[in-house]
């Protein structure tokens, strides 16, 4: 890579979650690859350090955060922090851009919108309040 050249890594060849269809009703549920991709999103956010990283990037005034600034917030080796960031990038939650010797991270909003859709009342993974009031009912 030439000096001053910017290289962007995004989703590292993983099926992007942004491409998943959003079911419009409970009758349409995720299957196969879509369910696996959604599970990968939840798994990527299943670690407190990664949730903190996502929060820090989201709160960055410019909408992006440099690795050097993120490293200052954690008492862990840089290699461990890099590992957590790599998982978030691979899951499609963050994008990574190299600028010189530093990496800059931005949030990719589509996977989070998918998560919101899955978890909101009436979404594929959550009933509307008041639905299924009869716990003995088995449909």
Tab-separated table of N, CA and C in Angstrom:
chain	number	residue	atom	x	y	z
A	1	UNK	N	0.847	-1.164	0.000
A	1	UNK	CA	0.000	0.000	0.000
A	1	UNK	C	0.897	1.232	0.000
A	2	UNK	N	0.575	2.215	-0.821
A	2	UNK	CA	1.382	3.424	-0.936
A	2	UNK	C	1.137	4.342	0.250
A	3	UNK	N	2.103	5.206	0.533
A	3	UNK	CA	1.965	6.164	1.622
A	3	UNK	C	0.782	7.075	1.324
A	4	UNK	N	-0.061	7.286	2.312
A	4	UNK	CA	-1.220	8.158	2.153
A	4	UNK	C	-2.434	7.465	1.545
A	5	UNK	N	-2.269	6.223	1.074
A	5	UNK	CA	-3.387	5.495	0.498
A	5	UNK	C	-4.314	5.026	1.615
A	6	UNK	N	-5.608	5.095	1.373
A	6	UNK	CA	-6.604	4.682	2.361
A	6	UNK	C	-7.185	3.352	1.925
A	7	UNK	N	-7.166	2.382	2.829
A	7	UNK	CA	-7.748	1.073	2.554
A	7	UNK	C	-8.944	0.882	3.474
A	8	UNK	N	-10.052	0.471	2.913
A	8	UNK	CA	-11.257	0.256	3.705
A	8	UNK	C	-11.583	-1.223	3.737
A	9	UNK	N	-11.829	-1.755	4.932
A	9	UNK	CA	-12.298	-3.124	5.094
A	9	UNK	C	-13.734	-3.038	5.578
A	10	UNK	N	-14.599	-3.822	4.968
A	10	UNK	CA	-15.998	-3.779	5.356
A	10	UNK	C	-16.594	-5.166	5.254
A	11	UNK	N	-16.936	-5.732	6.351
A	11	UNK	CA	-17.621	-7.006	6.469
A	11	UNK	C	-16.772	-8.209	6.095
A	12	UNK	N	-15.551	-8.035	5.642
A	12	UNK	CA	-14.604	-9.135	5.416
A	12	UNK	C	-15.206	-10.336	4.702
A	13	UNK	N	-16.027	-10.117	3.703
A	13	UNK	CA	-16.571	-11.221	2.926
A	13	UNK	C	-17.710	-11.958	3.595
A	14	UNK	N	-18.128	-11.548	4.774
A	14	UNK	CA	-19.236	-12.190	5.467
A	14	UNK	C	-20.530	-11.700	4.833
A	15	UNK	N	-21.532	-12.562	4.754
A	15	UNK	CA	-22.820	-12.145	4.213
A	15	UNK	C	-23.314	-10.967	5.036
A	16	UNK	N	-23.513	-9.802	4.402
A	16	UNK	CA	-23.902	-8.626	5.175
A	16	UNK	C	-25.312	-8.763	5.740
A	17	UNK	N	-25.439	-8.423	6.995
A	17	UNK	CA	-26.747	-8.483	7.639
A	17	UNK	C	-27.703	-7.489	7.027
A	18	UNK	N	-27.186	-6.402	6.471
A	18	UNK	CA	-28.040	-5.392	5.864
A	18	UNK	C	-28.830	-5.980	4.709
A	19	UNK	N	-28.375	-7.075	4.125
A	19	UNK	CA	-29.062	-7.692	3.004
A	19	UNK	C	-30.195	-8.611	3.414
A	20	UNK	N	-30.373	-8.824	4.703
A	20	UNK	CA	-31.433	-9.713	5.156
A	20	UNK	C	-32.787	-9.065	4.942
A	21	UNK	N	-33.769	-9.834	4.522
A	21	UNK	CA	-35.115	-9.272	4.392
A	21	UNK	C	-35.702	-9.044	5.770
A	22	UNK	N	-36.461	-7.986	5.905
A	22	UNK	CA	-37.136	-7.724	7.164
A	22	UNK	C	-38.542	-8.302	7.074
A	23	UNK	N	-38.846	-9.356	7.816
A	23	UNK	CA	-40.186	-9.927	7.771
A	23	UNK	C	-41.212	-8.897	8.212
A	24	UNK	N	-42.350	-8.879	7.527
A	24	UNK	CA	-43.374	-7.894	7.862
A	24	UNK	C	-44.375	-8.437	8.859
A	25	UNK	N	-44.318	-9.716	9.158
A	25	UNK	CA	-45.228	-10.277	10.149
A	25	UNK	C	-44.576	-11.485	10.800
A	26	UNK	N	-45.226	-11.960	11.876
A	26	UNK	CA	-44.702	-13.148	12.544
A	26	UNK	C	-44.769	-14.360	11.635
A	27	UNK	N	-45.700	-14.348	10.686
A	27	UNK	CA	-45.830	-15.477	9.782
A	27	UNK	C	-44.568	-15.649	8.931
A	28	UNK	N	-43.880	-14.544	8.678
A	28	UNK	CA	-42.634	-14.601	7.941
A	28	UNK	C	-41.501	-14.642	8.954
A	29	UNK	N	-40.882	-15.779	9.113
A	29	UNK	CA	-39.792	-15.872	10.072
A	29	UNK	C	-38.486	-16.090	9.320
A	30	UNK	N	-37.384	-15.882	10.003
A	30	UNK	CA	-36.080	-16.087	9.393
A	30	UNK	C	-35.802	-17.571	9.287
A	31	UNK	N	-35.154	-17.935	8.201
A	31	UNK	CA	-34.793	-19.340	7.990
A	31	UNK	C	-33.367	-19.414	7.493
A	32	UNK	N	-32.748	-20.569	7.715
A	32	UNK	CA	-31.449	-20.883	7.126
A	32	UNK	C	-30.396	-19.814	7.310
A	33	UNK	N	-29.878	-19.313	6.193
A	33	UNK	CA	-28.790	-18.345	6.215
A	33	UNK	C	-29.180	-17.052	6.932
A	34	UNK	N	-30.446	-16.637	6.769
A	34	UNK	CA	-30.892	-15.410	7.431
A	34	UNK	C	-30.849	-15.556	8.947
A	35	UNK	N	-31.301	-16.688	9.453
A	35	UNK	CA	-31.268	-16.933	10.897
A	35	UNK	C	-29.830	-17.007	11.392
A	36	UNK	N	-28.950	-17.639	10.604
A	36	UNK	CA	-27.541	-17.738	10.999
A	36	UNK	C	-26.888	-16.359	11.030
A	37	UNK	N	-27.204	-15.520	10.064
A	37	UNK	CA	-26.634	-14.172	10.041
A	37	UNK	C	-27.143	-13.340	11.217
A	38	UNK	N	-28.430	-13.460	11.534
A	38	UNK	CA	-28.977	-12.735	12.683
A	38	UNK	C	-28.337	-13.231	13.974
A	39	UNK	N	-28.136	-14.534	14.097
A	39	UNK	CA	-27.490	-15.094	15.289
A	39	UNK	C	-26.053	-14.598	15.409
A	40	UNK	N	-25.362	-14.440	14.285
A	40	UNK	CA	-23.989	-13.918	14.305
A	40	UNK	C	-23.961	-12.491	14.842
A	41	UNK	N	-24.971	-11.714	14.510
A	41	UNK	CA	-25.067	-10.348	15.018
A	41	UNK	C	-25.213	-10.355	16.536
A	42	UNK	N	-26.132	-11.168	17.045
A	42	UNK	CA	-26.318	-11.253	18.492
A	42	UNK	C	-25.054	-11.771	19.177
A	43	UNK	N	-24.402	-12.744	18.563
A	43	UNK	CA	-23.176	-13.297	19.147
A	43	UNK	C	-22.072	-12.245	19.204
A	44	UNK	N	-21.946	-11.441	18.150
A	44	UNK	CA	-20.914	-10.407	18.121
A	44	UNK	C	-21.127	-9.388	19.230
A	45	UNK	N	-22.369	-9.153	19.596
A	45	UNK	CA	-22.668	-8.186	20.655
A	45	UNK	C	-22.816	-8.864	22.015
A	46	UNK	N	-22.432	-10.125	22.102
A	46	UNK	CA	-22.582	-10.892	23.341
A	46	UNK	C	-21.423	-10.750	24.307
A	47	UNK	N	-20.610	-9.738	24.153
A	47	UNK	CA	-19.478	-9.516	25.046
A	47	UNK	C	-19.522	-8.067	25.523
A	48	UNK	N	-19.383	-7.817	26.821
A	48	UNK	CA	-19.462	-6.451	27.340
A	48	UNK	C	-18.442	-5.494	26.719
A	49	UNK	N	-17.257	-5.978	26.411
A	49	UNK	CA	-16.242	-5.109	25.801
A	49	UNK	C	-16.716	-4.638	24.435
A	50	UNK	N	-17.318	-5.531	23.659
A	50	UNK	CA	-17.784	-5.152	22.322
A	50	UNK	C	-18.966	-4.200	22.402
A	51	UNK	N	-19.822	-4.373	23.385
A	51	UNK	CA	-20.927	-3.429	23.568
A	51	UNK	C	-20.369	-2.050	23.928
A	52	UNK	N	-19.357	-2.010	24.799
A	52	UNK	CA	-18.717	-0.737	25.151
A	52	UNK	C	-18.061	-0.098	23.931
A	53	UNK	N	-17.388	-0.898	23.117
A	53	UNK	CA	-16.755	-0.371	21.907
A	53	UNK	C	-17.793	0.253	20.983
A	54	UNK	N	-18.901	-0.442	20.782
A	54	UNK	CA	-19.965	0.080	19.938
A	54	UNK	C	-20.487	1.403	20.482
A	55	UNK	N	-20.670	1.469	21.781
A	55	UNK	CA	-21.147	2.693	22.420
A	55	UNK	C	-20.152	3.843	22.243
A	56	UNK	N	-18.879	3.558	22.407
A	56	UNK	CA	-17.856	4.603	22.252
A	56	UNK	C	-17.792	5.123	20.817
A	57	UNK	N	-17.875	4.227	19.856
A	57	UNK	CA	-17.852	4.669	18.459
A	57	UNK	C	-19.103	5.488	18.159
A	58	UNK	N	-20.249	5.048	18.657
A	58	UNK	CA	-21.504	5.767	18.428
A	58	UNK	C	-21.470	7.170	19.025
A	59	UNK	N	-20.813	7.326	20.163
A	59	UNK	CA	-20.775	8.614	20.850
A	59	UNK	C	-19.666	9.537	20.352
A	60	UNK	N	-18.831	9.055	19.447
A	60	UNK	CA	-17.732	9.882	18.935
A	60	UNK	C	-18.324	11.097	18.213
A	61	UNK	N	-17.798	12.291	18.487
A	61	UNK	CA	-18.361	13.515	17.904
A	61	UNK	C	-18.403	13.517	16.375
A	62	UNK	N	-17.445	12.866	15.741
A	62	UNK	CA	-17.390	12.860	14.275
A	62	UNK	C	-18.052	11.631	13.668
A	63	UNK	N	-18.567	10.731	14.512
A	63	UNK	CA	-19.188	9.515	14.010
A	63	UNK	C	-18.194	8.412	13.714
A	64	UNK	N	-16.936	8.639	14.031
A	64	UNK	CA	-15.906	7.628	13.852
A	64	UNK	C	-14.909	7.752	14.993
A	65	UNK	N	-14.254	6.639	15.290
A	65	UNK	CA	-13.289	6.629	16.390
A	65	UNK	C	-12.007	5.941	15.934
A	66	UNK	N	-10.894	6.515	16.359
A	66	UNK	CA	-9.582	5.967	16.059
A	66	UNK	C	-9.240	4.895	17.089
A	67	UNK	N	-8.534	3.864	16.648
A	67	UNK	CA	-8.110	2.809	17.565
A	67	UNK	C	-7.363	3.403	18.752
A	68	UNK	N	-6.530	4.407	18.496
A	68	UNK	CA	-5.726	4.984	19.575
A	68	UNK	C	-6.617	5.564	20.678
A	69	UNK	N	-7.736	6.184	20.292
A	69	UNK	CA	-8.658	6.738	21.290
A	69	UNK	C	-9.421	5.637	22.017
A	70	UNK	N	-9.796	4.603	21.298
A	70	UNK	CA	-10.511	3.486	21.923
A	70	UNK	C	-9.607	2.755	22.910
A	71	UNK	N	-8.335	2.585	22.549
A	71	UNK	CA	-7.392	1.871	23.413
A	71	UNK	C	-7.220	2.574	24.756
A	72	UNK	N	-7.329	3.897	24.765
A	72	UNK	CA	-7.191	4.654	26.011
A	72	UNK	C	-8.308	4.348	27.006
A	73	UNK	N	-9.418	3.824	26.527
A	73	UNK	CA	-10.586	3.568	27.373
A	73	UNK	C	-10.577	2.195	28.034
A	74	UNK	N	-9.636	1.343	27.648
A	74	UNK	CA	-9.639	-0.041	28.131
A	74	UNK	C	-8.297	-0.397	28.746
A	75	UNK	N	-8.379	-1.166	29.819
A	75	UNK	CA	-7.172	-1.675	30.468
A	75	UNK	C	-6.954	-3.117	29.999
A	76	UNK	N	-6.528	-3.235	28.756
A	76	UNK	CA	-6.269	-4.553	28.176
A	76	UNK	C	-5.218	-4.397	27.085
A	77	UNK	N	-4.555	-5.470	26.735
A	77	UNK	CA	-3.559	-5.395	25.658
A	77	UNK	C	-4.201	-4.960	24.342
A	78	UNK	N	-3.428	-4.262	23.520
A	78	UNK	CA	-3.933	-3.814	22.228
A	78	UNK	C	-4.378	-4.992	21.368
A	79	UNK	N	-3.699	-6.116	21.498
A	79	UNK	CA	-4.075	-7.280	20.692
A	79	UNK	C	-5.477	-7.775	21.052
A	80	UNK	N	-5.827	-7.720	22.327
A	80	UNK	CA	-7.170	-8.136	22.753
A	80	UNK	C	-8.225	-7.169	22.232
A	81	UNK	N	-7.930	-5.891	22.316
A	81	UNK	CA	-8.864	-4.889	21.810
A	81	UNK	C	-9.033	-5.039	20.294
A	82	UNK	N	-7.938	-5.273	19.595
A	82	UNK	CA	-8.003	-5.493	18.145
A	82	UNK	C	-8.878	-6.699	17.818
A	83	UNK	N	-8.766	-7.738	18.618
A	83	UNK	CA	-9.584	-8.939	18.414
A	83	UNK	C	-11.072	-8.603	18.519
A	84	UNK	N	-11.462	-7.847	19.536
A	84	UNK	CA	-12.869	-7.474	19.715
A	84	UNK	C	-13.352	-6.609	18.550
A	85	UNK	N	-12.524	-5.674	18.121
A	85	UNK	CA	-12.904	-4.833	16.989
A	85	UNK	C	-13.035	-5.651	15.707
A	86	UNK	N	-12.161	-6.616	15.530
A	86	UNK	CA	-12.203	-7.473	14.349
A	86	UNK	C	-13.525	-8.249	14.295
A	87	UNK	N	-13.981	-8.724	15.437
A	87	UNK	CA	-15.258	-9.448	15.496
A	87	UNK	C	-16.411	-8.530	15.094
A	88	UNK	N	-16.398	-7.291	15.574
A	88	UNK	CA	-17.456	-6.349	15.219
A	88	UNK	C	-17.419	-5.997	13.729
A	89	UNK	N	-16.224	-5.876	13.171
A	89	UNK	CA	-16.092	-5.591	11.732
A	89	UNK	C	-16.555	-6.805	10.920
A	90	UNK	N	-16.130	-7.983	11.323
A	90	UNK	CA	-16.501	-9.198	10.603
A	90	UNK	C	-18.014	-9.419	10.616
A	91	UNK	N	-18.668	-9.054	11.703
A	91	UNK	CA	-20.120	-9.191	11.813
A	91	UNK	C	-20.855	-8.105	11.028
A	92	UNK	N	-20.129	-7.101	10.539
A	92	UNK	CA	-20.759	-6.039	9.765
A	92	UNK	C	-21.310	-4.906	10.604
A	93	UNK	N	-21.015	-4.899	11.901
A	93	UNK	CA	-21.522	-3.870	12.805
A	93	UNK	C	-20.687	-2.604	12.717
A	94	UNK	N	-19.384	-2.766	12.532
A	94	UNK	CA	-18.476	-1.637	12.351
A	94	UNK	C	-17.786	-1.773	11.003
A	95	UNK	N	-17.419	-0.644	10.431
A	95	UNK	CA	-16.532	-0.655	9.269
A	95	UNK	C	-15.189	-0.110	9.728
A	96	UNK	N	-14.148	-0.513	9.042
A	96	UNK	CA	-12.789	-0.133	9.423
A	96	UNK	C	-12.110	0.512	8.227
A	97	UNK	N	-11.439	1.627	8.492
A	97	UNK	CA	-10.682	2.321	7.457
A	97	UNK	C	-9.279	2.589	7.975
A	98	UNK	N	-8.276	2.185	7.189
A	98	UNK	CA	-6.876	2.440	7.570
A	98	UNK	C	-6.480	3.817	7.059
A	99	UNK	N	-5.905	4.604	7.952
A	99	UNK	CA	-5.349	5.904	7.595
A	99	UNK	C	-3.937	5.943	8.161
A	100	UNK	N	-2.982	5.748	7.301
A	100	UNK	CA	-1.602	5.680	7.773
A	100	UNK	C	-1.421	4.470	8.657
A	101	UNK	N	-0.987	4.702	9.897
A	101	UNK	CA	-0.757	3.585	10.816
A	101	UNK	C	-1.969	3.284	11.693
A	102	UNK	N	-3.006	4.127	11.643
A	102	UNK	CA	-4.152	3.958	12.531
A	102	UNK	C	-5.370	3.432	11.794
A	103	UNK	N	-6.213	2.751	12.532
A	103	UNK	CA	-7.501	2.287	12.014
A	103	UNK	C	-8.600	3.143	12.621
A	104	UNK	N	-9.557	3.503	11.785
A	104	UNK	CA	-10.709	4.293	12.208
A	104	UNK	C	-11.959	3.450	12.018
A	105	UNK	N	-12.872	3.535	12.968
A	105	UNK	CA	-14.065	2.696	12.974
A	105	UNK	C	-15.319	3.552	12.934
A	106	UNK	N	-16.285	3.093	12.153
A	106	UNK	CA	-17.608	3.717	12.043
A	106	UNK	C	-18.678	2.646	12.239
A	107	UNK	N	-19.827	3.057	12.714
A	107	UNK	CA	-20.956	2.146	12.862
A	107	UNK	C	-21.617	1.937	11.502
A	108	UNK	N	-21.981	0.697	11.226
A	108	UNK	CA	-22.809	0.366	10.068
A	108	UNK	C	-24.221	0.206	10.628
A	109	UNK	N	-25.118	1.063	10.222
A	109	UNK	CA	-26.430	1.139	10.874
A	109	UNK	C	-27.400	0.014	10.498
A	110	UNK	N	-27.279	-0.559	9.332
A	110	UNK	CA	-28.249	-1.563	8.897
A	110	UNK	C	-28.357	-2.762	9.833
A	111	UNK	N	-27.241	-3.339	10.307
A	111	UNK	CA	-27.392	-4.474	11.230
A	111	UNK	C	-28.105	-4.093	12.528
A	112	UNK	N	-27.884	-2.879	13.003
A	112	UNK	CA	-28.556	-2.447	14.231
A	112	UNK	C	-30.037	-2.201	13.979
A	113	UNK	N	-30.370	-1.731	12.776
A	113	UNK	CA	-31.782	-1.564	12.415
A	113	UNK	C	-32.468	-2.926	12.334
A	114	UNK	N	-31.742	-3.921	11.816
A	114	UNK	CA	-32.287	-5.277	11.776
A	114	UNK	C	-32.542	-5.789	13.190
A	115	UNK	N	-31.590	-5.576	14.080
A	115	UNK	CA	-31.744	-6.011	15.462
A	115	UNK	C	-32.957	-5.327	16.112
A	116	UNK	N	-33.098	-4.036	15.853
A	116	UNK	CA	-34.253	-3.298	16.363
A	116	UNK	C	-35.553	-3.914	15.840
A	117	UNK	N	-35.566	-4.221	14.551
A	117	UNK	CA	-36.765	-4.814	13.958
A	117	UNK	C	-37.083	-6.173	14.584
A	118	UNK	N	-36.064	-6.978	14.814
A	118	UNK	CA	-36.278	-8.301	15.383
A	118	UNK	C	-36.823	-8.246	16.802
A	119	UNK	N	-36.401	-7.241	17.562
A	119	UNK	CA	-36.716	-7.195	18.994
A	119	UNK	C	-37.877	-6.274	19.354
A	120	UNK	N	-38.342	-5.465	18.425
A	120	UNK	CA	-39.443	-4.557	18.767
A	120	UNK	C	-40.743	-5.343	18.927
A	121	UNK	N	-41.654	-4.834	19.757
A	121	UNK	CA	-42.948	-5.517	19.911
A	121	UNK	C	-43.612	-5.713	18.550
A	122	UNK	N	-44.068	-6.932	18.305
A	122	UNK	CA	-44.689	-7.268	17.031
A	122	UNK	C	-43.696	-7.765	15.999
A	123	UNK	N	-42.398	-7.687	16.317
A	123	UNK	CA	-41.374	-8.189	15.405
A	123	UNK	C	-41.337	-9.707	15.442
A	124	UNK	N	-40.503	-10.297	14.601
A	124	UNK	CA	-40.455	-11.759	14.513
A	124	UNK	C	-40.059	-12.462	15.806
A	125	UNK	N	-39.355	-11.776	16.699
A	125	UNK	CA	-38.899	-12.423	17.926
A	125	UNK	C	-39.614	-11.944	19.181
A	126	UNK	N	-40.608	-11.074	19.007
A	126	UNK	CA	-41.276	-10.537	20.197
A	126	UNK	C	-42.735	-10.250	19.883
A	127	UNK	N	-43.631	-10.734	20.737
A	127	UNK	CA	-45.057	-10.498	20.567
A	127	UNK	C	-45.416	-9.072	20.930
A	128	UNK	N	-46.544	-8.633	20.393
A	128	UNK	CA	-47.114	-7.357	20.809
A	128	UNK	C	-47.546	-7.503	22.262
A	129	UNK	N	-47.482	-6.417	23.029
A	129	UNK	CA	-47.990	-6.506	24.408
A	129	UNK	C	-49.454	-6.949	24.393
A	130	UNK	N	-49.790	-7.888	25.271
A	130	UNK	CA	-51.160	-8.361	25.373
A	130	UNK	C	-51.458	-9.562	24.498
A	131	UNK	N	-50.573	-9.888	23.558
A	131	UNK	CA	-50.789	-11.055	22.720
A	131	UNK	C	-50.504	-12.311	23.523
A	132	UNK	N	-51.132	-13.397	23.107
A	132	UNK	CA	-50.925	-14.703	23.730
A	132	UNK	C	-51.147	-14.664	25.250
A	133	UNK	N	-52.292	-14.082	25.624
A	133	UNK	CA	-52.633	-13.998	27.041
A	133	UNK	C	-52.917	-15.368	27.648
A	134	UNK	N	-53.239	-16.350	26.820
A	134	UNK	CA	-53.553	-17.689	27.294
A	134	UNK	C	-52.288	-18.545	27.226
A	135	UNK	N	-51.575	-18.727	28.366
A	135	UNK	CA	-50.314	-19.481	28.340
A	135	UNK	C	-50.506	-20.964	28.043
A	136	UNK	N	-51.749	-21.470	28.132
A	136	UNK	CA	-51.980	-22.886	27.863
A	136	UNK	C	-52.247	-23.131	26.385
A	137	UNK	N	-52.417	-22.070	25.634
A	137	UNK	CA	-52.720	-22.194	24.204
A	137	UNK	C	-51.466	-22.621	23.431
A	138	UNK	N	-51.633	-23.614	22.593
A	138	UNK	CA	-50.509	-24.132	21.823
A	138	UNK	C	-50.892	-24.153	20.348
A	139	UNK	N	-50.504	-23.110	19.633
A	139	UNK	CA	-50.829	-23.039	18.195
A	139	UNK	C	-49.645	-23.389	17.362
